[in-house]
Amino acid sequence: MTNIFEKFNSLNVLIIGDVMIDSYIWGKIERISPEAPVPVVRVTKKENRLGGAANVALNIQSLGACPYICAVIGDDSDGDNFLSLLKAQRLSNEGIIKIKTRPTTVKTRIIAHNQQIARVDAETERNLSSSNTQLVLNKIKQIIADHRIDAIIFEDYDKGLITEELIDKTVKLAKEIGIITVVDPKKRNFHAYKEVQLFKPNLKELREGLKIDIDPLNIDQIEQAVERLKKQLGAKTVMLTLSENGVYVSSVSGNKHIPAHKRDIADVSGAGDTVIATTALCLAAGLNEFETAEIANLAGGLVCEHVGVVPIDKARLLREVDDL
């Protein structure tokens, strides 16, 4: 696999999706508040990290490839902070659009004694206006024209950047040029991703999208649900992530269930970002969907060993792949 991992270094990936700041407040709990029955957190550290689609970009970067993000932020201090974080990570801001009428998404996690005790979200979930969607489409076309793009990732967090119009026009453009499209979906646009290369829902998203109950241990139920989804979307491959039960892959080449590897799980935050980033690069590097799922499954498990959202360690992933 060393040659494949080296090939990542020559790949360019466009990530279209909802970006955010993952803000962390670390502290200690030593007493209960006299004002209300809640713990008092004595702050020991604060940290801001790139989140959402920007964390996908960090994973692409960590794997050696070059990411380009196309997203919107607010024309606010949090937006300025986001751009500073991009610069600090040496990530391009050429696809970032500031919009005055929207706030920058910030998710603040409060962590004490290695456990997340609360999360505070500042955001909007309104869809972009048609005129702002056109601005994003223009950015997408510009990036594709200026750079050789090997794969496009839709990283959908239901925050309003990705609309049906954006999906339809971008997928058509990608098909015309021959660019791989992979999707990490959410509920709102679940059925809008027609004819993409790979669609990667988790079990909760599949249940909500198809409005059916699915037993994660019943492979027959999973197979039937995934086949139904694949036909509805016209997707070449569906890769269903099943958390501790691994991943299930279905394509024209067949079906395969890949069990999870045993891990000391500290935090599942950001694991989906790692999986979709690894998936896009493996497909773009020429691996088939089953080899891709094996490696992406490993990558997702590895980042769960860390508290907070962190990108994948390429060298460690390669060692684990070589041990398969």
Coordinates of C-alpha atoms in Angstrom, one line a residue, residues 41-239:
V41 CA -16.0 24.2 35.4
R42 CA -12.7 25.9 36.3
V43 CA -11.2 26.6 32.9
T44 CA -7.6 25.4 32.4
K45 CA -7.3 25.8 28.6
K46 CA -9.2 27.2 25.6
E47 CA -8.6 26.1 21.9
N48 CA -10.1 26.8 18.5
R49 CA -9.9 24.2 15.7
L50 CA -11.1 23.9 12.2
G51 CA -14.3 21.9 12.0
G52 CA -17.0 20.5 9.7
A53 CA -15.9 20.5 6.1
A54 CA -12.6 22.2 7.1
N55 CA -11.8 19.2 9.3
V56 CA -12.2 17.1 6.1
A57 CA -9.7 19.4 4.5
L58 CA -7.3 18.8 7.4
N59 CA -7.6 15.1 6.9
I60 CA -6.9 15.4 3.2
Q61 CA -3.9 17.5 4.0
S62 CA -2.7 15.0 6.7
L63 CA -2.9 12.2 4.1
G64 CA -0.6 14.2 1.8
A65 CA -3.0 15.6 -0.7
C66 CA -4.0 19.2 -1.5
P67 CA -7.4 20.3 -0.3
Y68 CA -9.5 23.2 -1.6
I69 CA -12.5 24.2 0.4
C70 CA -15.6 25.9 -1.1
A71 CA -17.8 27.2 1.7
V72 CA -19.4 30.3 3.3
I73 CA -18.7 32.0 6.6
G74 CA -20.1 35.1 8.3
D75 CA -18.7 38.6 7.9
D76 CA -18.0 38.6 11.6
S77 CA -15.2 38.1 14.2
D78 CA -15.7 34.4 14.2
G79 CA -15.3 34.4 10.4
D80 CA -12.0 36.3 10.8
N81 CA -10.9 33.7 13.4
F82 CA -11.8 30.9 10.9
L83 CA -9.6 32.5 8.2
S84 CA -6.8 32.9 10.7
L85 CA -7.1 29.2 11.5
L86 CA -7.0 28.3 7.8
K87 CA -3.8 30.4 7.4
A88 CA -2.2 28.8 10.4
Q89 CA -2.8 25.4 8.8
R90 CA -1.6 26.6 5.4
L91 CA -4.9 25.9 3.8
S92 CA -6.2 27.9 0.8
N93 CA -9.0 30.4 1.4
E94 CA -9.7 30.9 -2.3
G95 CA -13.0 29.1 -2.1
I96 CA -14.3 30.8 1.1
I97 CA -17.1 33.4 0.7
K98 CA -18.1 35.9 3.4
I99 CA -21.8 36.6 3.7
K100 CA -23.0 39.4 5.9
T101 CA -26.4 38.0 6.6
R102 CA -25.1 34.7 8.1
P103 CA -23.1 33.9 11.3
T104 CA -20.0 31.8 11.2
T105 CA -20.9 28.4 12.8
V106 CA -19.1 27.8 16.1
K107 CA -19.5 24.6 18.2
T108 CA -18.2 25.0 21.7
R109 CA -17.4 21.8 23.6
I110 CA -16.9 22.0 27.3
I111 CA -14.6 19.1 28.5
A112 CA -13.7 18.1 32.0
H113 CA -11.8 15.0 33.2
N114 CA -11.6 13.8 29.6
Q115 CA -15.4 13.9 29.1
Q116 CA -17.6 16.2 27.1
I117 CA -20.1 17.7 29.5
A118 CA -21.8 20.2 27.3
R119 CA -21.9 21.7 23.8
V120 CA -23.0 25.1 22.8
D121 CA -23.8 25.8 19.1
A122 CA -23.9 29.2 17.5
E123 CA -25.2 28.8 13.9
T124 CA -27.9 29.2 11.3
E125 CA -29.5 26.3 9.3
R126 CA -31.2 28.5 6.7
N127 CA -30.6 27.6 3.1
L128 CA -28.5 30.0 1.0
S129 CA -30.4 32.3 -1.2
S130 CA -30.3 31.5 -4.9
S131 CA -28.0 34.5 -5.6
N132 CA -25.5 33.3 -2.9
T133 CA -25.8 29.7 -4.3
Q134 CA -24.7 31.1 -7.6
L135 CA -21.7 32.8 -5.9
V136 CA -20.7 29.4 -4.6
L137 CA -21.2 27.7 -7.9
N138 CA -19.0 30.3 -9.6
K139 CA -16.3 29.5 -7.0
I140 CA -16.6 25.8 -7.7
K141 CA -16.2 26.4 -11.4
Q142 CA -13.2 28.7 -10.8
I143 CA -11.4 26.2 -8.6
I144 CA -12.0 23.4 -11.1
A145 CA -10.7 25.6 -13.9
D146 CA -7.6 26.7 -12.0
H147 CA -6.6 23.4 -10.5
R148 CA -6.7 19.7 -11.6
I149 CA -9.3 18.3 -9.2
D150 CA -9.3 14.5 -8.7
A151 CA -12.3 14.2 -6.4
I152 CA -15.1 16.3 -5.0
I153 CA -16.4 15.7 -1.5
F154 CA -19.8 16.9 -0.4
E155 CA -19.6 17.4 3.3
D156 CA -23.2 18.2 4.3
Y157 CA -23.9 19.3 7.9
D158 CA -27.4 20.7 7.1
K159 CA -26.3 24.3 7.8
G160 CA -27.7 25.6 4.5
L161 CA -24.7 25.8 2.1
I162 CA -25.5 22.7 0.2
T163 CA -28.9 23.0 -1.7
E164 CA -30.5 20.8 -4.3
E165 CA -29.5 23.3 -7.0
L166 CA -25.9 23.3 -5.9
I167 CA -25.8 19.4 -5.8
D168 CA -27.5 19.0 -9.2
K169 CA -25.2 21.5 -11.0
T170 CA -22.0 20.4 -9.4
V171 CA -22.6 16.7 -10.0
K172 CA -23.4 17.3 -13.6
L173 CA -20.3 19.4 -14.0
A174 CA -18.2 16.7 -12.3
K175 CA -19.6 14.0 -14.6
E176 CA -18.8 16.0 -17.7
I177 CA -15.2 16.4 -16.7
G178 CA -14.8 12.9 -15.1
I179 CA -14.3 13.9 -11.5
I180 CA -15.1 11.4 -8.7
T181 CA -17.9 12.6 -6.4
V182 CA -18.3 11.3 -2.8
V183 CA -20.9 12.3 -0.3
D184 CA -21.2 12.5 3.5
P185 CA -24.9 13.3 3.7
K186 CA -27.3 14.7 6.3
K187 CA -31.1 14.5 6.5
R188 CA -32.2 17.6 4.4
N189 CA -30.6 16.7 1.1
F190 CA -30.5 12.9 1.6
H191 CA -32.4 12.1 -1.6
A192 CA -30.9 14.9 -3.7
Y193 CA -27.5 13.3 -4.4
K194 CA -28.4 11.6 -7.6
E195 CA -25.8 9.6 -9.6
V196 CA -22.7 10.2 -7.4
Q197 CA -19.8 7.9 -7.3
L198 CA -20.1 7.0 -3.6
F199 CA -22.7 7.8 -1.0
K200 CA -21.7 7.3 2.7
P201 CA -24.5 7.5 5.2
N202 CA -24.4 6.2 8.7
L203 CA -27.1 4.0 10.1
K204 CA -29.0 6.8 11.7
E205 CA -29.1 8.8 8.4
L206 CA -30.2 5.7 6.5
R207 CA -33.0 5.0 8.9
E208 CA -34.2 8.6 8.8
G209 CA -33.7 8.8 5.0
L210 CA -35.7 5.7 4.2
K211 CA -38.0 6.0 7.2
I212 CA -37.5 2.4 8.2
D213 CA -36.0 0.6 11.2
I214 CA -32.9 -1.4 10.6
D215 CA -31.2 -3.8 13.0
P216 CA -27.4 -3.2 12.7
L217 CA -26.8 -6.9 13.3
N218 CA -29.2 -8.1 10.6
I219 CA -27.2 -8.2 7.4
D220 CA -30.3 -9.1 5.3
Q221 CA -32.1 -5.9 6.5
I222 CA -29.0 -3.8 5.8
E223 CA -28.6 -5.3 2.3
Q224 CA -32.3 -4.7 1.4
A225 CA -32.2 -1.1 2.7
V226 CA -28.9 -0.3 0.9
E227 CA -30.1 -1.8 -2.4
R228 CA -33.3 0.3 -2.1
L229 CA -31.2 3.5 -1.5
K230 CA -28.7 2.7 -4.3
K231 CA -31.6 2.4 -6.8
Q232 CA -33.3 5.6 -5.6
L233 CA -30.1 7.6 -6.0
G234 CA -28.5 5.9 -8.9
A235 CA -25.3 5.8 -6.9
K236 CA -22.5 3.5 -8.1
T237 CA -21.5 2.6 -4.5
V238 CA -23.1 3.0 -1.1
M239 CA -20.8 2.7 1.9

